[in-house]
Short mmCIF file of C-alpha atoms and ligand atoms in Angstrom, two decimals:
data_model
loop_
_atom_site.label_atom_id
_atom_site.label_comp_id
_atom_site.label_asym_id
_atom_site.label_seq_id
_atom_site.Cartn_x
_atom_site.Cartn_y
_atom_site.Cartn_z
CA MET A 241 10.17 -16.87 -12.07
CA ILE A 242 10.49 -13.11 -13.19
CA SER A 243 14.47 -11.84 -13.44
CA ASP A 244 15.79 -8.38 -12.96
CA ILE A 245 13.04 -6.79 -11.16
CA CYS A 246 14.20 -3.63 -9.37
CA VAL A 247 12.12 -1.90 -6.57
CA LEU A 248 12.40 1.47 -6.08
CA CYS A 249 12.15 2.74 -2.40
CA PRO A 250 14.46 5.84 -2.58
CA TYR A 251 12.67 7.62 -0.03
CA GLY A 252 11.45 4.84 2.71
CA LEU A 253 11.30 1.42 2.14
CA ASP A 254 7.63 -0.60 1.30
CA ALA A 255 8.81 -3.65 3.00
CA GLY A 256 5.38 -4.90 1.56
CA LEU A 257 6.18 -4.30 -1.95
CA LEU A 258 10.09 -5.67 -1.28
CA THR A 259 8.01 -8.82 -0.44
CA LYS A 260 5.84 -9.07 -3.34
CA ALA A 261 8.75 -8.56 -5.64
CA VAL A 262 10.46 -11.28 -3.64
CA ALA A 263 7.49 -14.04 -4.07
CA LEU A 264 6.93 -12.57 -8.41
CA ALA A 265 11.10 -13.53 -8.65
CA ASN A 266 10.25 -16.93 -7.18
CA GLY A 267 14.75 -17.47 -6.44
CA ALA A 268 15.71 -14.93 -9.32
CA PRO A 269 17.72 -11.92 -7.46
CA VAL A 270 15.99 -8.73 -6.61
CA ARG A 271 17.85 -5.44 -6.54
CA ALA A 272 16.43 -2.85 -4.08
CA PHE A 273 17.02 1.30 -3.88
CA VAL A 274 16.59 2.00 0.04
CA PRO A 275 17.79 4.66 1.90
CA LYS A 276 20.95 3.58 3.92
CA VAL A 277 19.25 3.33 7.15
CA GLU A 278 16.95 0.94 5.91
CA ALA A 279 19.90 -1.16 3.86
CA ASP A 280 19.62 -3.85 6.87
CA THR A 281 15.67 -3.96 6.78
CA ALA A 282 15.66 -4.68 2.99
CA ALA A 283 18.21 -7.15 3.56
CA THR A 284 15.80 -9.01 6.11
CA PHE A 285 12.82 -8.66 3.56
CA GLY A 286 14.96 -10.34 1.04
CA ALA A 287 16.14 -8.26 -1.41
CA THR A 288 19.14 -9.41 -3.09
CA TYR A 289 21.18 -6.70 -3.92
CA VAL A 290 20.84 -3.53 -1.62
CA HIS A 291 21.77 -0.12 -3.11
CA ALA A 292 22.01 2.00 0.49
CA LEU A 293 21.54 5.28 -0.70
CA THR A 294 22.92 8.96 1.15
CA ASN A 295 22.43 12.42 -0.28
CA VAL A 296 19.39 11.35 -1.95
CA PRO A 297 17.69 14.84 -3.36
CA ARG A 298 14.52 16.10 -2.95
CA ASP A 299 14.10 17.24 -6.19
CA GLU A 300 12.99 14.39 -8.41
CA ASN A 301 14.53 15.54 -12.11
CA SER A 302 17.80 14.96 -10.51
CA LEU A 303 16.92 11.32 -8.63
CA VAL A 304 15.45 10.46 -12.31
CA THR A 305 18.56 11.23 -14.12
CA TRP A 306 20.61 9.30 -11.53
CA LEU A 307 18.16 6.22 -11.39
CA LYS A 308 18.07 6.15 -15.24
CA GLU A 309 21.94 5.41 -15.54
CA LYS A 310 21.13 2.56 -12.58
CA ILE A 311 18.25 0.91 -14.28
CA SER A 312 20.11 0.58 -17.42
CA GLN A 313 23.61 -0.50 -15.97
CA TYR A 314 22.06 -3.38 -14.01
CA GLY A 315 19.77 -4.04 -16.82
CA CYS A 316 16.49 -4.05 -14.61
CA ARG A 317 13.59 -5.36 -16.43
CA ILE A 318 10.82 -4.80 -14.22
CA VAL A 319 10.89 -1.63 -12.24
CA LEU A 320 8.52 -1.30 -8.61
CA ALA A 321 7.67 1.70 -6.59
CA PRO A 322 5.39 2.98 -3.76
CA ALA A 323 2.46 5.12 -5.06
CA SER A 324 3.87 7.89 -2.11
CA ILE A 325 3.88 11.67 -2.98
CA GLN A 326 7.06 11.64 -4.80
CA LEU A 327 7.28 8.50 -6.48
CA ARG A 328 3.77 9.55 -7.96
CA ASN A 329 6.07 12.60 -9.69
CA LEU A 330 8.86 10.90 -10.06
CA MET A 331 7.94 7.80 -11.74
CA PRO A 332 6.20 8.87 -15.30
CA MET A 333 9.63 10.75 -15.38
CA LEU A 334 11.56 7.76 -15.38
CA ALA A 335 9.06 6.08 -17.75
CA TRP A 336 9.57 9.00 -20.18
CA GLU A 337 13.62 8.94 -19.71
CA LEU A 338 13.06 4.84 -19.99
CA GLN A 339 10.59 5.11 -22.93
CA SER A 340 8.26 2.34 -20.83
CA GLY A 341 4.99 2.13 -20.27
CA LEU A 342 3.96 2.55 -16.52
CA THR A 343 1.01 1.64 -14.85
CA ALA A 344 0.16 3.30 -11.73
CA ASP A 345 -1.52 2.93 -8.25
CA CYS A 346 -1.93 -0.81 -8.91
CA THR A 347 -3.91 -2.97 -6.48
CA ASP A 348 -2.19 -6.13 -7.69
CA LEU A 349 0.91 -7.68 -9.45
CA THR A 350 0.78 -11.09 -10.48
CA GLU A 351 3.60 -13.18 -12.60
CA LYS A 352 2.73 -14.31 -16.23
CA ASP A 353 5.87 -16.18 -18.96
CA GLY A 354 8.27 -14.14 -17.14
CA SER A 355 6.52 -10.88 -17.50
CA ILE A 356 4.24 -9.03 -14.83
CA LEU A 357 0.97 -8.54 -14.84
CA GLN A 358 -0.93 -5.01 -13.22
CA THR A 359 -4.13 -4.78 -11.84
CA ARG A 360 -5.63 -1.76 -10.89
CA PRO A 361 -9.23 0.05 -11.14
CA ALA A 362 -9.93 1.74 -14.17
CA PHE A 363 -13.03 3.75 -16.12
CA GLY A 364 -13.77 5.75 -12.75
CA ASN A 365 -12.90 2.72 -10.78
CA SER A 366 -15.93 1.35 -12.42
CA LEU A 367 -14.05 -2.25 -13.87
CA VAL A 368 -10.83 -4.12 -12.49
CA ALA A 369 -8.18 -4.02 -15.49
CA THR A 370 -5.40 -6.62 -16.03
CA ILE A 371 -2.52 -4.51 -17.98
CA LYS A 372 0.42 -5.97 -19.55
CA THR A 373 3.00 -3.50 -20.81
CA LEU A 374 4.60 -4.14 -23.90
CA SER A 375 7.87 -2.13 -23.28
CA ALA A 376 11.26 -3.65 -22.79
CA VAL A 377 11.19 -1.96 -19.11
CA GLN A 378 7.36 -2.61 -17.70
CA MET A 379 6.60 -0.30 -14.73
CA ALA A 380 4.42 0.11 -11.94
CA THR A 381 3.59 1.90 -8.80
CA VAL A 382 1.73 0.24 -5.85
CA ARG A 383 -0.32 1.88 -3.42
CA PRO A 384 1.41 1.50 0.31
CA GLY A 385 -0.34 -1.22 2.11
CA THR A 386 -1.57 -3.10 -0.32
CA PHE A 387 1.25 -6.26 0.22
CA PRO A 388 1.68 -7.54 3.59
CA ALA A 389 5.41 -7.26 4.72
CA LEU A 390 6.94 -10.64 5.81
CA PRO A 391 10.48 -11.30 6.41
CA CYS A 392 12.53 -13.84 4.38
CA PRO A 393 14.63 -15.90 5.76
CA CYS A 394 17.88 -15.61 3.69
CA ASP A 395 20.51 -13.36 4.64
CA ASN A 396 22.87 -13.20 1.60
CA ALA A 397 22.15 -9.74 0.75
CA GLN A 398 25.00 -7.80 -0.66
CA VAL A 399 24.98 -4.39 0.32
CA THR A 400 26.34 -1.31 -1.66
CA GLU A 401 26.79 2.28 -0.54
CA GLU A 402 25.62 4.89 -2.88
CA ILE A 403 26.09 8.43 -2.79
CA ILE A 404 24.36 10.37 -4.95
CA ALA A 405 25.98 13.13 -6.38
CA ALA A 406 23.27 14.78 -8.38
CA PRO A 407 22.96 18.23 -9.15
CA ASP A 408 21.34 20.53 -6.97
CA GLY A 409 17.87 20.78 -7.98
CA ARG A 410 15.10 23.90 -7.21
CA ILE A 411 13.70 22.41 -4.39
CA THR A 412 14.84 23.15 -1.03
CA VAL A 413 13.35 21.37 2.02
CA ILE A 414 12.41 23.65 4.75
CA ALA A 415 10.25 21.46 7.05
CA THR A 416 8.73 18.37 6.80
CA GLU A 417 5.17 17.65 8.51
CA THR A 418 4.01 14.19 9.29
CA GLY A 419 1.05 13.67 6.85
CA MET A 420 -2.01 11.26 5.59
CA GLU A 421 0.59 8.66 4.23
CA ALA A 422 2.27 8.40 7.84
CA ALA A 423 -1.47 7.96 9.20
CA PRO A 424 -1.23 4.58 11.47
CA LEU A 425 -3.68 2.83 9.00
CA ASN A 426 -0.59 1.60 6.50
CA HIS A 427 1.26 -0.18 9.25
CA ALA A 428 -1.66 -1.00 11.96
CA ARG A 429 -1.92 -4.98 12.66
CA VAL A 430 -5.45 -4.84 14.06
CA ILE A 431 -7.91 -2.08 11.93
CA ILE A 432 -11.99 -1.92 13.06
CA ALA A 433 -13.50 0.24 10.19
CA GLY A 434 -17.06 1.75 10.40
CA GLY A 435 -19.40 2.43 7.90
CA ALA A 436 -22.73 3.86 7.18
CA GLY A 437 -24.70 1.70 9.79
CA ILE A 438 -22.67 2.98 12.86
CA GLY A 439 -25.02 5.91 12.07
CA SER A 440 -22.75 9.17 14.36
CA ARG A 441 -19.58 10.62 15.09
CA GLU A 442 -20.20 9.12 18.83
CA GLY A 443 -20.79 5.88 17.22
CA PHE A 444 -17.21 5.95 15.77
CA GLU A 445 -15.61 6.92 19.20
CA LYS A 446 -16.88 3.36 20.42
CA LEU A 447 -14.72 2.40 17.89
CA GLU A 448 -11.71 4.05 18.59
CA ALA A 449 -12.23 2.86 22.17
CA ILE A 450 -12.28 -0.90 20.95
CA ALA A 451 -8.88 0.06 19.22
CA LYS A 452 -7.43 1.19 21.76
CA LYS A 453 -7.84 -2.03 23.79
CA LEU A 454 -6.79 -4.09 20.52
CA GLY A 455 -3.85 -1.88 20.09
CA GLY A 456 -5.11 -1.47 16.64
CA ALA A 457 -6.51 1.51 14.50
CA VAL A 458 -9.99 3.03 13.25
CA ALA A 459 -10.94 2.91 9.54
CA ALA A 460 -14.13 4.05 7.75
CA SER A 461 -15.94 3.15 4.21
CA ARG A 462 -16.96 6.58 2.21
CA ASN A 463 -20.32 6.92 3.11
CA ALA A 464 -19.30 7.03 7.14
CA VAL A 465 -17.08 9.71 5.74
CA ASP A 466 -19.33 11.68 3.50
CA ALA A 467 -21.91 11.40 6.57
CA GLY A 468 -19.06 13.43 8.65
CA PHE A 469 -18.55 10.52 10.87
CA ALA A 470 -14.90 10.14 10.80
CA PRO A 471 -12.13 11.92 8.83
CA TYR A 472 -11.28 11.01 5.11
CA ARG A 473 -7.66 9.88 6.23
CA TYR A 474 -9.48 7.15 7.84
CA GLN A 475 -11.11 6.21 4.43
CA VAL A 476 -10.59 2.62 2.94
CA GLY A 477 -11.26 1.53 -0.80
CA MET A 478 -10.41 2.59 -3.94
CA THR A 479 -10.72 6.10 -3.27
CA GLY A 480 -8.85 6.04 0.39
CA VAL A 481 -5.89 4.02 1.53
CA THR A 482 -5.40 0.44 0.97
CA VAL A 483 -4.84 -1.87 4.10
CA ALA A 484 -3.62 -5.01 4.77
CA PRO A 485 -3.89 -6.09 8.24
CA LYS A 486 -3.78 -9.30 10.62
CA LEU A 487 -7.55 -8.86 11.27
CA TYR A 488 -10.37 -6.59 10.16
CA ILE A 489 -13.58 -5.60 11.80
CA ALA A 490 -16.03 -4.40 9.28
CA VAL A 491 -18.98 -3.15 11.26
CA GLY A 492 -21.91 -1.69 9.48
CA ILE A 493 -20.32 -1.97 6.32
CA SER A 494 -22.23 -3.35 3.53
CA GLY A 495 -19.30 -4.31 1.20
CA ALA A 496 -19.35 -2.65 -2.15
CA VAL A 497 -16.97 -3.37 -4.17
CA GLN A 498 -15.01 0.24 -4.31
CA HIS A 499 -14.69 -0.86 -0.13
CA LEU A 500 -13.56 -4.07 -0.68
CA ALA A 501 -10.49 -2.81 -3.15
CA GLY A 502 -8.77 -1.15 0.09
CA MET A 503 -8.82 -4.71 2.43
CA SER A 504 -9.38 -7.64 0.74
CA GLY A 505 -5.62 -8.31 1.54
CA SER A 506 -6.67 -8.62 5.14
CA GLU A 507 -5.55 -11.82 6.96
CA LYS A 508 -8.91 -12.18 8.41
CA ILE A 509 -11.92 -10.46 7.84
CA ILE A 510 -14.66 -10.34 10.48
CA ALA A 511 -17.94 -8.58 9.68
CA ILE A 512 -20.46 -7.44 12.08
CA ASN A 513 -24.05 -6.30 10.19
CA THR A 514 -28.11 -6.44 11.27
CA ASP A 515 -28.60 -7.82 7.01
CA PRO A 516 -27.81 -11.10 6.84
CA LYS A 517 -27.57 -10.54 3.00
CA ALA A 518 -24.65 -7.67 2.80
CA PRO A 519 -22.38 -8.78 0.72
CA ILE A 520 -19.31 -7.93 3.02
CA PHE A 521 -20.18 -11.86 4.57
CA ASP A 522 -19.06 -13.15 1.09
CA TYR A 523 -15.71 -11.89 1.90
CA ALA A 524 -15.66 -12.37 5.98
CA ASP A 525 -14.13 -15.65 8.09
CA TYR A 526 -16.13 -14.65 10.72
CA GLY A 527 -19.72 -13.14 10.43
CA ILE A 528 -21.61 -11.68 13.20
CA VAL A 529 -25.68 -10.55 12.23
CA ALA A 530 -26.26 -8.14 14.75
CA ASP A 531 -26.73 -4.84 15.65
CA TRP A 532 -22.97 -3.58 16.00
CA GLU A 533 -23.89 -1.31 19.39
CA THR A 534 -25.20 -4.52 20.90
CA VAL A 535 -21.86 -6.32 19.87
CA SER A 536 -19.32 -3.70 20.39
CA ASN A 537 -20.59 -3.15 24.06
CA LYS A 538 -20.25 -6.97 24.85
CA LEU A 539 -16.78 -6.69 23.13
CA LEU A 540 -15.62 -3.74 25.21
CA GLU A 541 -16.97 -5.36 28.34
CA GLU A 542 -14.67 -8.72 27.41
CA LEU A 543 -12.03 -6.46 26.71
CA SER A 544 -11.86 -5.17 30.02
C1 FAD B 79 -16.02 5.89 -7.57
C2 FAD B 79 -15.93 5.53 -6.27
C3 FAD B 79 -15.13 5.20 -5.27
C4 FAD B 79 -14.95 5.24 -4.24
N1 FAD B 79 -14.80 4.79 -3.24
C5 FAD B 79 -15.16 4.16 -1.84
C6 FAD B 79 -13.90 3.72 -1.28
O1 FAD B 79 -13.01 4.52 -1.58
N2 FAD B 79 -13.91 3.25 0.14
C7 FAD B 79 -15.41 3.08 0.39
O2 FAD B 79 -15.53 2.70 1.46
N3 FAD B 79 -16.37 3.10 -0.93
C8 FAD B 79 -16.50 4.19 -1.81
N4 FAD B 79 -17.10 4.17 -2.61
C9 FAD B 79 -18.82 4.33 -1.87
C10 FAD B 79 -19.08 2.67 -2.30
O3 FAD B 79 -19.80 2.37 -3.51
C11 FAD B 79 -20.43 2.58 -1.41
O4 FAD B 79 -21.37 3.47 -1.47
C12 FAD B 79 -19.88 2.54 0.39
O5 FAD B 79 -18.81 1.58 0.24
C13 FAD B 79 -20.60 2.38 1.33
O6 FAD B 79 -20.42 2.32 2.60
P1 FAD B 79 -20.94 1.60 3.83
O7 FAD B 79 -20.77 0.49 3.45
O8 FAD B 79 -20.60 2.30 4.86
O9 FAD B 79 -22.95 2.23 3.52
P2 FAD B 79 -23.89 1.01 3.16
O10 FAD B 79 -23.95 0.60 1.85
O11 FAD B 79 -24.92 2.11 3.23
O12 FAD B 79 -23.68 -0.25 4.29
C14 FAD B 79 -24.42 0.31 5.28
C15 FAD B 79 -24.18 -1.34 6.15
O13 FAD B 79 -24.68 -0.85 7.51
C16 FAD B 79 -25.39 -1.95 7.81
N5 FAD B 79 -26.30 -1.70 8.98
C17 FAD B 79 -27.08 -0.29 9.21
N6 FAD B 79 -27.69 -0.49 10.84
C18 FAD B 79 -26.91 -1.16 11.42
C19 FAD B 79 -26.75 -1.87 12.73
N7 FAD B 79 -27.36 -1.14 13.58
N8 FAD B 79 -25.73 -2.93 13.15
C20 FAD B 79 -24.86 -3.73 12.09
N9 FAD B 79 -24.75 -3.11 10.87
C21 FAD B 79 -25.96 -1.87 10.58
C22 FAD B 79 -26.44 -2.15 6.62
O14 FAD B 79 -27.02 -3.52 6.60
C23 FAD B 79 -25.58 -1.81 5.53
O15 FAD B 79 -25.03 -3.11 5.45
C24 FAD B 79 -16.96 4.44 -4.19
C25 FAD B 79 -17.68 5.11 -4.84
C26 FAD B 79 -17.77 5.24 -6.13
C27 FAD B 79 -18.86 5.73 -7.13
#
């Protein structure tokens, strides 16, 4: 059990991270800071105290001052946030203000003796390190999509409205455009991912057709992206996005550790590969040793 966990999602709820926080707390209260429009959703995912925010300043400097006060006021010991672009900026500033250790871009969080152990790639991604920060407040950011979002049966959340009276910052938002972070991969329940074994951009079009029939999204390994078969925003892995769908179909992907880091949280994994010794089969729930195109044609036929 970990007490005094606080989840900071001032720009948008990360339901997977909140689910993980609730699991780590194991019955102890969890506090969540979310936009007012997502307060009810935060309650559905198990937050005990929901701070429903309005007037969230885009200028991280102004928000840091406000959050520092709240964290001190509520005695938060563990502060978690999604590693979104804005919070990647904000969390180091907040850590400095709180004189706390911060582990950025974690790929897992576990509990030990009432503290959190933070797992993340280290030394150019050649090692996976488990880190325990020794400061009074432990802080971590986690890549969006790392943990599956599971609604909680509890419905006793206490919601407090908070209007942030932060001073005007130096940033004025002129327009908002959807970028990589809104890529459908993070939310897809089914992902069909292609690797170098697909061999061409046209091959990926076949994967797109299967994904469409399954109501899912297409992803890619780094080698497939480097070869120009798919755009970078499709890349799953240590240097791409992290996903945790219900079903991940790895097609023509060998299963390198850097790829696994981005998809091993998938509920079920199916691998299709001509090489029976491909490492991906060690992680797959179902394996098909065959040419990807033969299997894909059959699958498309069945789905039609
Ligand atoms: C610092 C660093 C960061 C990295 N980050 C990432 C990352 O974020 N994501 C990532 O994916 N990788 C990443 N990599 C690269 C990673 O190490 C692997 O090189 C990469 O994942 C391999 O991609 P692949 O499986 O598509 O290609 P390969 O390893 O070349 O595998 C291709 C597979 O296709 C199979 N195949 C061939 N033909 C067919 C066919 N006709 N039908 C079925 N199967 C077939 C082969 O048997 C083989 O297993 C990173 C590497 C480093 C050093």
